[in-house]
Amino acid sequence: MAIDCKNSGAREDFPKDGPKPNYPEERSGWKGYVEWEKYPEKKADAASVLANYKFPGPPEFQLQQIPLTNPLLEGVRWKQYHYAMGDTLTEQPDISWKYVQQEKSADMNHVLQFPYNGEPPRERLVETALTNNKDHFVRNHGGIPEIENDAYFLEIDGLVNEPKNLTLADLQNEKLFPRQSNVVSLQCSGTRRIEQINEYPGDGDELINAPWGEGAIGTAKWTGVSLKKIIKHCGGLKDGGKGIHLEFYGADTYFKKGNVMNYVVSVPWRKVKLNEVLVAWEMNGEPLPRIHGFPLRTVVFGYIGARSCKWLYRIKAIKGPSQAPVQKKEYLYYTPQVGKQNAMYSNGFSIMEMPVSSAIMTPVTKEQIVHDGTISLTGWAYSGGGHWPERVEVSGDGGSVWYQVPDENLSKKYYHAWRTWKFDCPVDAEGWLEFCVRTWDNALNTQPTYVRSAWNFDLHVTSSCHRIKIYSINRSKPATAARLKQLEERGLDILPITRPLEFDLESDEHYDKVMEVMGGRDPEE
């Protein structure tokens, strides 16, 4: 009979009467790294351990209000999966949170505490074209292995002509490998997922479908060596690389549907050949933070962030795409008529290149703004796959009239990075208005008009025109100016608009004059 687990992420609340497995670390100096992929019998044993427990289900955060807490969600069952694996992994939730506190800004929005998913405050994200390391979003799938520099090496094997192990010193030796730096944006496929959740809920796994806002994107200058150069150093690929994918292995432990594994994904050789896959050890001129994959990670230009594997320990050349669950069974894009009732892994296509997208970061929806005929907006625009944002347009009426953001208000163009933007949008109307943004890239791709147009059951890639609702109070209107003056004289504020006025809306004399012009309330009989 399965052991019931409390709905608590505290280690002391995890059942003490379950199995006591021992899965030691694979290598000295690699704390928290358990090798699963080379040992099928170990994976089977771990699955049998998990089967002894009845873990709590995922929290409901779509059909009811998302908690107004920070972290939004805790990840209780994901913590418990790690506790069940014994001493090697039981501290991973605490270690992960330690690095959140050490390496990320104090005011991050913690979408999921463990495995850690977090994004920065909206307004700060677009203040600079390069994202500060402390503000760069984090989307982790497991804990954070603590790997020592001197103990580290990278395995390259599979369908390479000369398999090798390379230390970090080898990779950083410019006599062996020319160093490469690129400005690249990484974007989670869950960016802006909250818009889909709010209108049309879908799959509710709190890790795979975390309720991200508009901040699950960031841009950095990454430094390392092109994977193409590493493959050349290994004598090239067998069969000339035809049909080959490069499979990346991460040292974190991942769980899916009762099974245990390392994080494994792949990209095609044709992508690597373009020097668009970087094996990186530096982020914005600093060593990789541990939370971002120290000591080594991949950065795959223009692809979904899930292909940029952190804590990289192995690269294996294989025929065709990886059959590992993260590649085969996740990050799939379904049609709107596919859902819980009929979804299969085979009827969604794999998300690789990221589409054109954009977001308004300030102001935020439901903000009430007093202005003199213009409202200032800031945001980001991005297109993956080697495309770049060429034009950004903003509408203040829901999408009928569009204004182009002037070129001088856009940040520098890069082949593989976003552009931040700012715009003073002309606004005459008052009351609730819908602002939206759309981007055109250099291939004339633009965004679907509405969330509904691109809804999919796994809630990936919310690339529709981003929309916010703003209450406009136009000070250039005489009646509005008069009301603002009344409030100022009384030491009162017009905001929030939901707070009732503490005085009569008009004098009896003014009311009578208006009624006289109107001919009264009632028509003549």
Short mmCIF file of C-alpha atoms in Angstrom, two decimals:
data_model
loop_
_atom_site.label_atom_id
_atom_site.label_comp_id
_atom_site.label_asym_id
_atom_site.label_seq_id
_atom_site.Cartn_x
_atom_site.Cartn_y
_atom_site.Cartn_z
CA MET A 1 0.00 0.00 0.00
CA ALA A 2 1.38 3.39 -1.00
CA ILE A 3 2.64 5.69 1.75
CA ASP A 4 0.63 8.93 1.94
CA CYS A 5 2.68 12.11 1.80
CA LYS A 6 1.47 15.29 3.46
CA ASN A 7 0.89 18.30 1.23
CA SER A 8 4.03 19.90 2.68
CA GLY A 9 7.37 20.72 1.15
CA ALA A 10 9.17 20.63 4.52
CA ARG A 11 11.78 17.88 4.68
CA GLU A 12 10.79 16.99 8.24
CA ASP A 13 7.23 16.26 7.08
CA PHE A 14 8.29 13.67 4.52
CA PRO A 15 7.45 10.09 5.60
CA LYS A 16 10.20 8.37 7.57
CA ASP A 17 8.96 4.82 6.98
CA GLY A 18 9.69 4.63 3.25
CA PRO A 19 12.59 3.02 1.40
CA LYS A 20 16.10 4.31 2.09
CA PRO A 21 17.79 4.23 -1.31
CA ASN A 22 21.43 5.08 -1.83
CA TYR A 23 22.30 6.66 -5.16
CA PRO A 24 25.79 8.08 -4.64
CA GLU A 25 27.28 10.93 -6.59
CA GLU A 26 28.89 9.76 -9.80
CA ARG A 27 32.06 11.81 -9.45
CA SER A 28 34.11 13.41 -6.72
CA GLY A 29 33.63 17.18 -6.68
CA TRP A 30 30.22 16.93 -8.37
CA LYS A 31 27.82 17.32 -5.44
CA GLY A 32 24.21 16.62 -6.34
CA TYR A 33 25.02 14.88 -9.65
CA VAL A 34 23.59 11.38 -9.95
CA GLU A 35 24.14 9.64 -13.29
CA TRP A 36 20.94 7.99 -14.46
CA GLU A 37 21.29 7.64 -18.23
CA LYS A 38 24.15 5.12 -18.21
CA TYR A 39 22.44 2.83 -15.68
CA PRO A 40 18.98 1.58 -16.74
CA GLU A 41 18.81 -0.68 -13.69
CA LYS A 42 19.33 2.32 -11.41
CA LYS A 43 16.53 4.21 -13.18
CA ALA A 44 14.23 1.22 -12.75
CA ASP A 45 15.08 0.97 -9.07
CA ALA A 46 14.41 4.69 -8.55
CA ALA A 47 11.03 4.34 -10.28
CA SER A 48 10.17 1.48 -7.90
CA VAL A 49 11.12 3.70 -4.94
CA LEU A 50 8.78 6.47 -6.15
CA ALA A 51 5.99 3.91 -6.57
CA ASN A 52 5.99 3.37 -2.79
CA TYR A 53 4.59 6.85 -2.20
CA LYS A 54 1.33 8.62 -2.88
CA PHE A 55 2.55 12.15 -3.60
CA PRO A 56 0.25 15.17 -3.52
CA GLY A 57 -1.09 16.26 -6.89
CA PRO A 58 -0.30 19.54 -8.60
CA PRO A 59 -1.94 22.65 -7.10
CA GLU A 60 -4.91 24.14 -8.95
CA PHE A 61 -3.76 27.53 -10.23
CA GLN A 62 -5.74 27.90 -13.44
CA LEU A 63 -9.42 27.32 -12.69
CA GLN A 64 -9.12 29.37 -9.53
CA GLN A 65 -7.12 32.48 -8.63
CA ILE A 66 -3.35 32.18 -8.53
CA PRO A 67 -2.14 32.82 -4.95
CA LEU A 68 -1.00 36.38 -4.26
CA THR A 69 2.20 35.10 -2.69
CA ASN A 70 5.88 35.17 -3.59
CA PRO A 71 6.72 32.38 -4.39
CA LEU A 72 3.48 31.94 -6.28
CA LEU A 73 3.81 28.15 -6.14
CA GLU A 74 6.02 25.99 -3.92
CA GLY A 75 6.59 22.80 -5.90
CA VAL A 76 5.72 20.50 -3.01
CA ARG A 77 5.68 17.25 -4.94
CA TRP A 78 8.92 18.09 -6.74
CA LYS A 79 10.63 18.59 -3.40
CA GLN A 80 9.24 15.27 -2.22
CA TYR A 81 10.49 13.43 -5.30
CA HIS A 82 14.00 14.55 -4.36
CA TYR A 83 13.53 13.60 -0.68
CA ALA A 84 12.47 10.10 -1.79
CA MET A 85 15.79 9.60 -3.62
CA GLY A 86 17.83 9.53 -0.43
CA ASP A 87 20.73 11.52 0.97
CA THR A 88 22.38 12.52 -2.32
CA LEU A 89 19.39 14.54 -3.53
CA THR A 90 17.46 15.30 -0.36
CA GLU A 91 19.17 18.68 0.13
CA GLN A 92 18.61 19.85 -3.42
CA PRO A 93 15.53 22.02 -2.67
CA ASP A 94 17.44 23.87 0.06
CA ILE A 95 20.58 24.22 -2.07
CA SER A 96 18.53 25.60 -4.94
CA TRP A 97 16.89 28.22 -2.72
CA LYS A 98 20.29 29.15 -1.29
CA TYR A 99 21.52 30.10 -4.77
CA VAL A 100 18.32 32.01 -5.50
CA GLN A 101 19.08 34.16 -2.48
CA GLN A 102 22.78 34.50 -3.31
CA GLU A 103 22.66 35.04 -7.06
CA LYS A 104 19.31 36.62 -7.91
CA SER A 105 17.81 40.00 -7.10
CA ALA A 106 15.89 40.18 -3.83
CA ASP A 107 12.71 41.32 -5.58
CA MET A 108 12.51 38.55 -8.18
CA ASN A 109 9.04 37.19 -8.86
CA HIS A 110 9.35 33.56 -7.77
CA VAL A 111 6.96 31.77 -10.09
CA LEU A 112 7.91 28.36 -8.65
CA GLN A 113 10.15 27.88 -5.63
CA PHE A 114 11.42 24.44 -6.62
CA PRO A 115 12.60 23.59 -9.17
CA TYR A 116 13.32 27.29 -9.32
CA ASN A 117 11.47 29.38 -11.89
CA GLY A 118 11.72 33.16 -11.52
CA GLU A 119 11.50 36.41 -13.46
CA PRO A 120 12.51 39.99 -12.58
CA PRO A 121 10.28 43.02 -11.97
CA ARG A 122 8.82 44.11 -15.30
CA GLU A 123 10.03 47.68 -15.42
CA ARG A 124 13.66 46.82 -14.65
CA LEU A 125 13.94 44.10 -17.26
CA VAL A 126 13.81 46.57 -20.16
CA GLU A 127 15.87 49.37 -18.63
CA THR A 128 19.00 47.97 -20.34
CA ALA A 129 19.56 46.07 -23.58
CA LEU A 130 21.70 43.48 -21.75
CA THR A 131 20.03 41.88 -18.78
CA ASN A 132 21.88 42.07 -15.48
CA ASN A 133 22.81 38.54 -14.38
CA LYS A 134 20.89 38.98 -11.14
CA ASP A 135 17.76 39.88 -13.12
CA HIS A 136 17.96 37.24 -15.84
CA PHE A 137 15.04 34.84 -15.65
CA VAL A 138 15.68 31.30 -14.44
CA ARG A 139 13.81 28.22 -15.63
CA ASN A 140 15.25 25.15 -13.93
CA HIS A 141 13.91 21.60 -14.19
CA GLY A 142 15.62 20.21 -11.09
CA GLY A 143 18.12 21.12 -8.43
CA ILE A 144 21.51 22.85 -8.79
CA PRO A 145 24.53 20.52 -8.89
CA GLU A 146 27.58 22.00 -7.16
CA ILE A 147 30.47 21.16 -9.48
CA GLU A 148 34.05 22.17 -8.74
CA ASN A 149 36.07 23.77 -11.53
CA ASP A 150 39.07 21.50 -11.10
CA ALA A 151 36.95 18.36 -11.07
CA TYR A 152 34.99 19.25 -14.19
CA PHE A 153 35.29 17.60 -17.58
CA LEU A 154 33.02 17.29 -20.59
CA GLU A 155 32.44 13.99 -22.38
CA ILE A 156 32.03 14.01 -26.17
CA ASP A 157 31.02 10.63 -27.56
CA GLY A 158 28.57 8.79 -29.78
CA LEU A 159 28.88 9.21 -33.55
CA VAL A 160 32.07 11.28 -33.42
CA ASN A 161 35.20 9.92 -35.01
CA GLU A 162 37.41 10.55 -31.97
CA PRO A 163 35.51 10.59 -28.63
CA LYS A 164 37.21 12.76 -26.04
CA ASN A 165 37.00 14.09 -22.50
CA LEU A 166 37.81 17.81 -22.26
CA THR A 167 38.49 19.73 -19.07
CA LEU A 168 37.41 23.31 -18.59
CA ALA A 169 41.06 24.32 -19.00
CA ASP A 170 41.12 22.52 -22.36
CA LEU A 171 38.03 24.35 -23.55
CA GLN A 172 39.43 27.70 -22.42
CA ASN A 173 42.78 27.08 -24.13
CA GLU A 174 42.72 29.44 -27.11
CA LYS A 175 45.48 27.43 -28.79
CA LEU A 176 42.95 24.61 -29.08
CA PHE A 177 39.69 26.53 -29.48
CA PRO A 178 39.08 30.09 -30.68
CA ARG A 179 36.97 31.92 -28.14
CA GLN A 180 33.58 33.23 -29.25
CA SER A 181 31.23 35.84 -27.73
CA ASN A 182 27.68 36.52 -28.85
CA VAL A 183 24.77 38.63 -27.63
CA VAL A 184 21.88 36.18 -27.46
CA SER A 185 18.39 36.31 -25.99
CA LEU A 186 17.06 33.21 -24.27
CA GLN A 187 13.32 32.85 -23.98
CA CYS A 188 11.24 30.27 -22.18
CA SER A 189 8.36 28.86 -24.20
CA GLY A 190 6.18 29.75 -21.20
CA THR A 191 6.75 33.50 -21.55
CA ARG A 192 3.40 35.30 -21.17
CA ARG A 193 1.63 32.01 -20.34
CA ILE A 194 -0.49 33.82 -17.77
CA GLU A 195 -2.50 35.35 -20.64
CA GLN A 196 -3.53 31.90 -21.86
CA ILE A 197 -4.25 30.74 -18.31
CA ASN A 198 -6.47 33.76 -17.60
CA GLU A 199 -8.61 33.21 -20.68
CA TYR A 200 -8.37 29.55 -21.62
CA PRO A 201 -6.75 27.20 -19.05
CA GLY A 202 -4.86 24.13 -20.20
CA ASP A 203 -2.51 21.51 -18.79
CA GLY A 204 -1.86 22.25 -15.12
CA ASP A 205 1.55 20.82 -14.26
CA GLU A 206 3.09 23.52 -12.08
CA LEU A 207 6.61 22.91 -13.43
CA ILE A 208 5.97 22.26 -17.12
CA ASN A 209 3.19 24.87 -17.27
CA ALA A 210 4.30 27.42 -14.67
CA PRO A 211 2.29 30.68 -14.74
CA TRP A 212 4.94 32.94 -16.26
CA GLY A 213 4.42 36.62 -16.96
CA GLU A 214 6.26 38.71 -19.54
CA GLY A 215 9.70 38.40 -17.91
CA ALA A 216 10.72 34.87 -18.93
CA ILE A 217 13.17 36.30 -21.46
CA GLY A 218 16.62 37.80 -21.02
CA THR A 219 19.63 38.86 -23.03
CA ALA A 220 23.31 38.39 -22.22
CA LYS A 221 26.71 38.42 -23.86
CA TRP A 222 27.75 34.78 -23.66
CA THR A 223 31.36 33.66 -24.04
CA GLY A 224 32.70 30.19 -24.76
CA VAL A 225 33.57 28.06 -27.75
CA SER A 226 31.47 27.08 -30.74
CA LEU A 227 30.31 23.47 -30.52
CA LYS A 228 31.27 23.15 -34.19
CA LYS A 229 34.94 23.66 -33.18
CA ILE A 230 34.67 20.99 -30.48
CA ILE A 231 33.24 18.48 -32.94
CA LYS A 232 36.05 19.29 -35.38
CA HIS A 233 38.55 18.70 -32.54
CA CYS A 234 36.94 15.27 -32.10
CA GLY A 235 37.62 14.36 -35.73
CA GLY A 236 34.20 15.33 -37.03
CA LEU A 237 31.04 13.24 -37.25
CA LYS A 238 30.52 9.82 -38.75
CA ASP A 239 28.71 9.69 -42.11
CA GLY A 240 29.55 13.35 -42.63
CA GLY A 241 26.99 14.31 -40.00
CA LYS A 242 23.98 13.30 -42.12
CA GLY A 243 20.84 13.15 -39.99
CA ILE A 244 22.79 13.66 -36.78
CA HIS A 245 21.67 15.50 -33.66
CA LEU A 246 23.94 16.57 -30.83
CA GLU A 247 22.43 15.40 -27.55
CA PHE A 248 23.13 17.46 -24.42
CA TYR A 249 23.16 15.95 -20.93
CA GLY A 250 22.61 18.07 -17.81
CA ALA A 251 23.77 16.96 -14.36
CA ASP A 252 20.46 17.84 -12.67
CA THR A 253 17.93 15.12 -11.87
CA TYR A 254 14.52 15.31 -13.52
CA PHE A 255 11.28 13.44 -12.86
CA LYS A 256 8.45 12.62 -15.26
CA LYS A 257 5.44 10.38 -14.73
CA GLY A 258 7.08 8.22 -12.08
CA ASN A 259 10.45 7.96 -13.81
CA VAL A 260 13.84 9.47 -12.94
CA MET A 261 16.40 10.79 -15.40
CA ASN A 262 19.00 13.39 -16.20
CA TYR A 263 17.97 16.42 -18.24
CA VAL A 264 18.60 15.49 -21.90
CA VAL A 265 17.78 17.42 -25.10
CA SER A 266 19.21 17.70 -28.61
CA VAL A 267 19.70 20.03 -31.57
CA PRO A 268 20.42 19.13 -35.21
CA TRP A 269 23.95 19.23 -36.64
CA ARG A 270 22.77 21.76 -39.24
CA LYS A 271 22.26 24.25 -36.39
CA VAL A 272 25.71 23.52 -34.96
CA LYS A 273 27.36 23.96 -38.38
CA LEU A 274 26.25 27.61 -38.41
CA ASN A 275 28.30 28.33 -35.26
CA GLU A 276 24.97 28.99 -33.51
CA VAL A 277 25.50 26.63 -30.57
CA LEU A 278 27.88 27.96 -27.96
CA VAL A 279 29.39 25.93 -25.13
CA ALA A 280 29.61 28.79 -22.66
CA TRP A 281 31.33 29.44 -19.34
CA GLU A 282 30.81 33.20 -19.12
CA MET A 283 27.73 35.43 -18.88
CA ASN A 284 28.10 39.19 -19.32
CA GLY A 285 31.83 39.04 -18.61
CA GLU A 286 31.48 36.98 -15.43
CA PRO A 287 31.72 33.24 -14.75
CA LEU A 288 28.36 31.55 -15.13
CA PRO A 289 26.33 31.83 -11.92
CA ARG A 290 25.65 28.41 -10.47
CA ILE A 291 21.92 28.92 -10.95
CA HIS A 292 22.56 29.45 -14.68
CA GLY A 293 24.61 26.30 -15.21
CA PHE A 294 28.14 26.76 -13.80
CA PRO A 295 30.65 25.66 -14.87
CA LEU A 296 29.41 24.98 -18.42
CA ARG A 297 26.20 25.18 -20.41
CA THR A 298 25.01 25.33 -23.99
CA VAL A 299 23.49 28.47 -25.50
CA VAL A 300 21.47 27.67 -28.61
CA PHE A 301 20.81 30.83 -30.62
CA GLY A 302 17.20 31.54 -31.58
CA TYR A 303 15.81 28.27 -30.16
CA ILE A 304 13.48 27.64 -27.27
CA GLY A 305 15.40 28.09 -24.01
CA ALA A 306 14.89 24.43 -23.09
CA ARG A 307 17.56 23.41 -25.62
CA SER A 308 20.21 25.50 -23.82
CA CYS A 309 21.23 22.80 -21.37
CA LYS A 310 22.74 23.82 -18.01
CA TRP A 311 25.37 21.89 -15.96
CA LEU A 312 26.46 20.27 -19.20
CA TYR A 313 28.50 17.10 -18.66
CA ARG A 314 28.10 15.15 -21.89
CA ILE A 315 27.54 15.76 -25.60
CA LYS A 316 26.59 12.66 -27.59
CA ALA A 317 26.22 12.56 -31.37
CA ILE A 318 23.17 10.45 -32.28
CA LYS A 319 21.00 9.66 -35.29
CA GLY A 320 17.87 11.81 -35.29
CA PRO A 321 16.38 13.85 -32.43
CA SER A 322 16.83 12.74 -28.82
CA GLN A 323 14.29 10.20 -27.60
CA ALA A 324 14.66 11.50 -24.04
CA PRO A 325 11.36 12.63 -22.50
CA VAL A 326 12.15 16.37 -22.42
CA GLN A 327 12.70 16.32 -26.20
CA LYS A 328 10.13 13.71 -27.21
CA LYS A 329 7.30 14.27 -24.74
CA GLU A 330 7.53 17.93 -23.74
CA TYR A 331 7.66 21.31 -25.44
CA LEU A 332 5.14 20.19 -28.04
CA TYR A 333 2.77 22.52 -29.86
CA TYR A 334 -0.78 21.29 -30.35
CA THR A 335 -3.70 22.59 -32.39
CA PRO A 336 -6.55 24.24 -30.43
CA GLN A 337 -8.77 21.13 -30.73
CA VAL A 338 -6.21 18.90 -29.03
CA GLY A 339 -6.40 18.68 -25.25
CA LYS A 340 -6.62 16.28 -22.34
CA GLN A 341 -9.23 14.29 -24.26
CA ASN A 342 -7.00 13.40 -27.22
CA ALA A 343 -3.42 14.72 -26.82
CA MET A 344 -0.60 12.37 -27.76
CA TYR A 345 3.12 12.99 -28.10
CA SER A 346 2.89 12.32 -31.82
CA ASN A 347 0.17 14.88 -32.61
CA GLY A 348 2.14 17.90 -31.43
CA PHE A 349 5.23 19.23 -33.17
CA SER A 350 8.48 19.97 -31.36
CA ILE A 351 9.09 23.63 -30.54
CA MET A 352 12.54 24.67 -31.72
CA GLU A 353 12.87 28.15 -33.29
CA MET A 354 11.03 30.84 -31.36
CA PRO A 355 8.49 32.98 -33.25
CA VAL A 356 8.22 36.75 -33.35
CA SER A 357 6.83 38.13 -30.09
CA SER A 358 6.74 41.28 -27.96
CA ALA A 359 5.39 42.66 -24.71
CA ILE A 360 4.46 45.90 -22.99
CA MET A 361 6.35 45.94 -19.70
CA THR A 362 5.15 49.32 -18.43
CA PRO A 363 2.52 50.34 -17.64
CA VAL A 364 0.76 47.24 -16.33
CA THR A 365 -2.79 46.17 -16.95
CA LYS A 366 -5.45 47.88 -14.77
CA GLU A 367 -3.12 50.82 -14.13
CA GLN A 368 -4.88 54.19 -13.98
CA ILE A 369 -2.89 57.01 -15.55
CA VAL A 370 -3.31 60.79 -15.41
CA HIS A 371 -1.73 62.29 -18.52
CA ASP A 372 -1.72 65.28 -20.88
CA GLY A 373 -2.44 63.49 -24.14
CA THR A 374 0.31 60.86 -24.28
CA ILE A 375 1.03 57.71 -22.27
CA SER A 376 4.58 56.36 -22.09
CA LEU A 377 5.10 52.65 -22.71
CA THR A 378 8.20 50.43 -22.58
CA GLY A 379 8.72 46.85 -23.67
CA TRP A 380 10.69 44.25 -25.59
CA ALA A 381 10.47 42.68 -29.05
CA TYR A 382 12.08 39.45 -30.23
CA SER A 383 12.17 36.96 -33.08
CA GLY A 384 14.11 33.69 -33.03
CA GLY A 385 15.72 31.53 -35.68
CA GLY A 386 18.18 34.19 -36.82
CA HIS A 387 15.48 36.79 -37.48
CA TRP A 388 15.38 40.12 -35.70
CA PRO A 389 12.74 42.73 -34.85
CA GLU A 390 12.62 45.32 -37.62
CA ARG A 391 9.54 47.31 -36.60
CA VAL A 392 7.52 47.67 -33.40
CA GLU A 393 3.99 49.11 -33.49
CA VAL A 394 1.76 50.19 -30.63
CA SER A 395 -2.00 50.72 -30.63
CA GLY A 396 -4.03 52.59 -28.04
CA ASP A 397 -7.42 51.38 -29.28
CA GLY A 398 -7.09 47.62 -29.27
CA GLY A 399 -5.52 47.32 -32.71
CA SER A 400 -7.37 49.59 -35.14
CA VAL A 401 -4.82 52.41 -35.34
CA TRP A 402 -1.12 51.54 -35.06
CA TYR A 403 1.80 53.86 -34.35
CA GLN A 404 5.36 52.91 -35.28
CA VAL A 405 7.93 53.14 -32.52
CA PRO A 406 10.67 55.47 -33.88
CA ASP A 407 13.92 53.69 -34.74
CA GLU A 408 15.82 55.83 -32.26
CA ASN A 409 13.62 54.41 -29.49
CA LEU A 410 14.70 50.83 -30.25
CA SER A 411 17.87 49.23 -28.88
CA LYS A 412 20.63 47.90 -31.15
CA LYS A 413 19.89 45.13 -33.65
CA TYR A 414 21.48 41.72 -33.18
CA TYR A 415 20.88 38.57 -35.20
CA HIS A 416 19.91 36.57 -32.12
CA ALA A 417 18.69 39.07 -29.56
CA TRP A 418 15.70 41.16 -28.61
CA ARG A 419 15.27 44.90 -28.97
CA THR A 420 13.95 46.94 -26.08
CA TRP A 421 11.71 49.88 -26.96
CA LYS A 422 9.93 52.93 -25.54
CA PHE A 423 7.13 55.03 -26.97
CA ASP A 424 4.92 57.99 -26.02
CA CYS A 425 1.57 56.91 -27.42
CA PRO A 426 -0.94 59.65 -28.39
CA VAL A 427 -4.11 59.22 -26.29
CA ASP A 428 -7.18 61.42 -26.55
CA ALA A 429 -9.90 59.13 -25.20
CA GLU A 430 -10.66 58.60 -21.53
CA GLY A 431 -11.85 55.61 -19.56
CA TRP A 432 -10.75 52.04 -20.08
CA LEU A 433 -8.59 51.62 -23.18
CA GLU A 434 -6.85 48.55 -24.57
CA PHE A 435 -3.23 49.04 -25.59
CA CYS A 436 -1.43 46.41 -27.61
CA VAL A 437 1.91 45.87 -29.29
CA ARG A 438 3.02 43.90 -32.31
CA THR A 439 6.39 43.32 -33.94
CA TRP A 440 7.43 42.71 -37.53
CA ASP A 441 10.69 40.89 -38.09
CA ASN A 442 13.01 41.11 -41.09
CA ALA A 443 11.12 38.28 -42.85
CA LEU A 444 7.79 40.16 -42.45
CA ASN A 445 6.57 37.74 -39.81
CA THR A 446 4.24 39.29 -37.26
CA GLN A 447 2.09 38.15 -34.36
CA PRO A 448 -1.35 36.52 -34.13
CA THR A 449 -3.96 39.10 -33.17
CA TYR A 450 -5.52 37.46 -30.11
CA VAL A 451 -4.58 34.89 -27.46
CA ARG A 452 -7.33 32.62 -28.75
CA SER A 453 -5.63 32.53 -32.17
CA ALA A 454 -2.61 30.69 -30.76
CA TRP A 455 -4.03 28.83 -27.73
CA ASN A 456 -2.64 25.34 -27.23
CA PHE A 457 -3.25 22.82 -24.46
CA ASP A 458 0.30 22.94 -23.09
CA LEU A 459 0.09 26.75 -23.04
CA HIS A 460 3.40 27.26 -24.86
CA VAL A 461 4.57 30.22 -26.94
CA THR A 462 2.06 32.97 -26.18
CA SER A 463 3.07 35.00 -29.22
CA SER A 464 -0.16 36.93 -29.87
CA CYS A 465 -0.26 40.73 -29.68
CA HIS A 466 0.32 41.57 -26.04
CA ARG A 467 -2.63 43.52 -24.61
CA ILE A 468 -3.09 45.60 -21.48
CA LYS A 469 -6.09 47.55 -20.23
CA ILE A 470 -5.39 51.06 -18.93
CA TYR A 471 -7.75 53.61 -17.43
CA SER A 472 -7.05 56.95 -19.14
CA ILE A 473 -7.54 60.26 -17.27
CA ASN A 474 -6.74 62.99 -19.80
CA ARG A 475 -5.83 66.22 -18.03
CA SER A 476 -6.17 68.19 -21.28
CA LYS A 477 -9.96 67.72 -21.12
CA PRO A 478 -11.59 70.72 -19.36
CA ALA A 479 -13.98 68.68 -17.23
CA THR A 480 -11.16 66.36 -16.13
CA ALA A 481 -8.88 69.29 -15.35
CA ALA A 482 -11.63 70.84 -13.21
CA ARG A 483 -12.17 67.61 -11.27
CA LEU A 484 -8.43 67.19 -10.67
CA LYS A 485 -8.31 70.75 -9.36
CA GLN A 486 -11.20 70.02 -6.97
CA LEU A 487 -9.36 67.01 -5.63
CA GLU A 488 -6.09 68.89 -5.27
CA GLU A 489 -7.78 71.67 -3.28
CA ARG A 490 -9.13 69.08 -0.87
CA GLY A 491 -5.80 67.23 -0.59
CA LEU A 492 -7.29 64.15 -2.25
CA ASP A 493 -6.06 61.85 -5.03
CA ILE A 494 -8.07 60.62 -7.97
CA LEU A 495 -6.40 57.23 -7.66
CA PRO A 496 -7.52 54.59 -7.31
CA ILE A 497 -10.64 55.18 -9.38
CA THR A 498 -12.46 52.54 -7.33
CA ARG A 499 -12.44 54.76 -4.21
CA PRO A 500 -15.68 56.82 -4.13
CA LEU A 501 -15.44 60.61 -4.11
CA GLU A 502 -15.96 62.20 -0.71
CA PHE A 503 -17.92 65.18 -2.05
CA ASP A 504 -20.87 65.83 -4.37
CA LEU A 505 -20.13 65.40 -8.04
CA GLU A 506 -21.57 68.84 -8.90
CA SER A 507 -23.46 71.75 -7.34
CA ASP A 508 -27.24 72.03 -7.52
CA GLU A 509 -26.88 75.19 -9.60
CA HIS A 510 -24.78 73.43 -12.22
CA TYR A 511 -27.13 70.47 -12.27
CA ASP A 512 -30.14 72.74 -12.87
CA LYS A 513 -28.41 74.55 -15.74
CA VAL A 514 -27.59 71.26 -17.45
CA MET A 515 -31.14 69.96 -16.97
CA GLU A 516 -32.50 73.16 -18.51
CA VAL A 517 -30.35 72.65 -21.62
CA MET A 518 -31.33 68.96 -21.78
CA GLY A 519 -35.02 69.70 -21.38
CA GLY A 520 -35.14 67.77 -18.11
CA ARG A 521 -35.01 64.05 -17.48
CA ASP A 522 -38.42 63.22 -18.96
CA PRO A 523 -39.77 63.88 -22.45
CA GLU A 524 -42.82 66.07 -22.96
CA GLU A 525 -46.09 64.11 -22.97
#
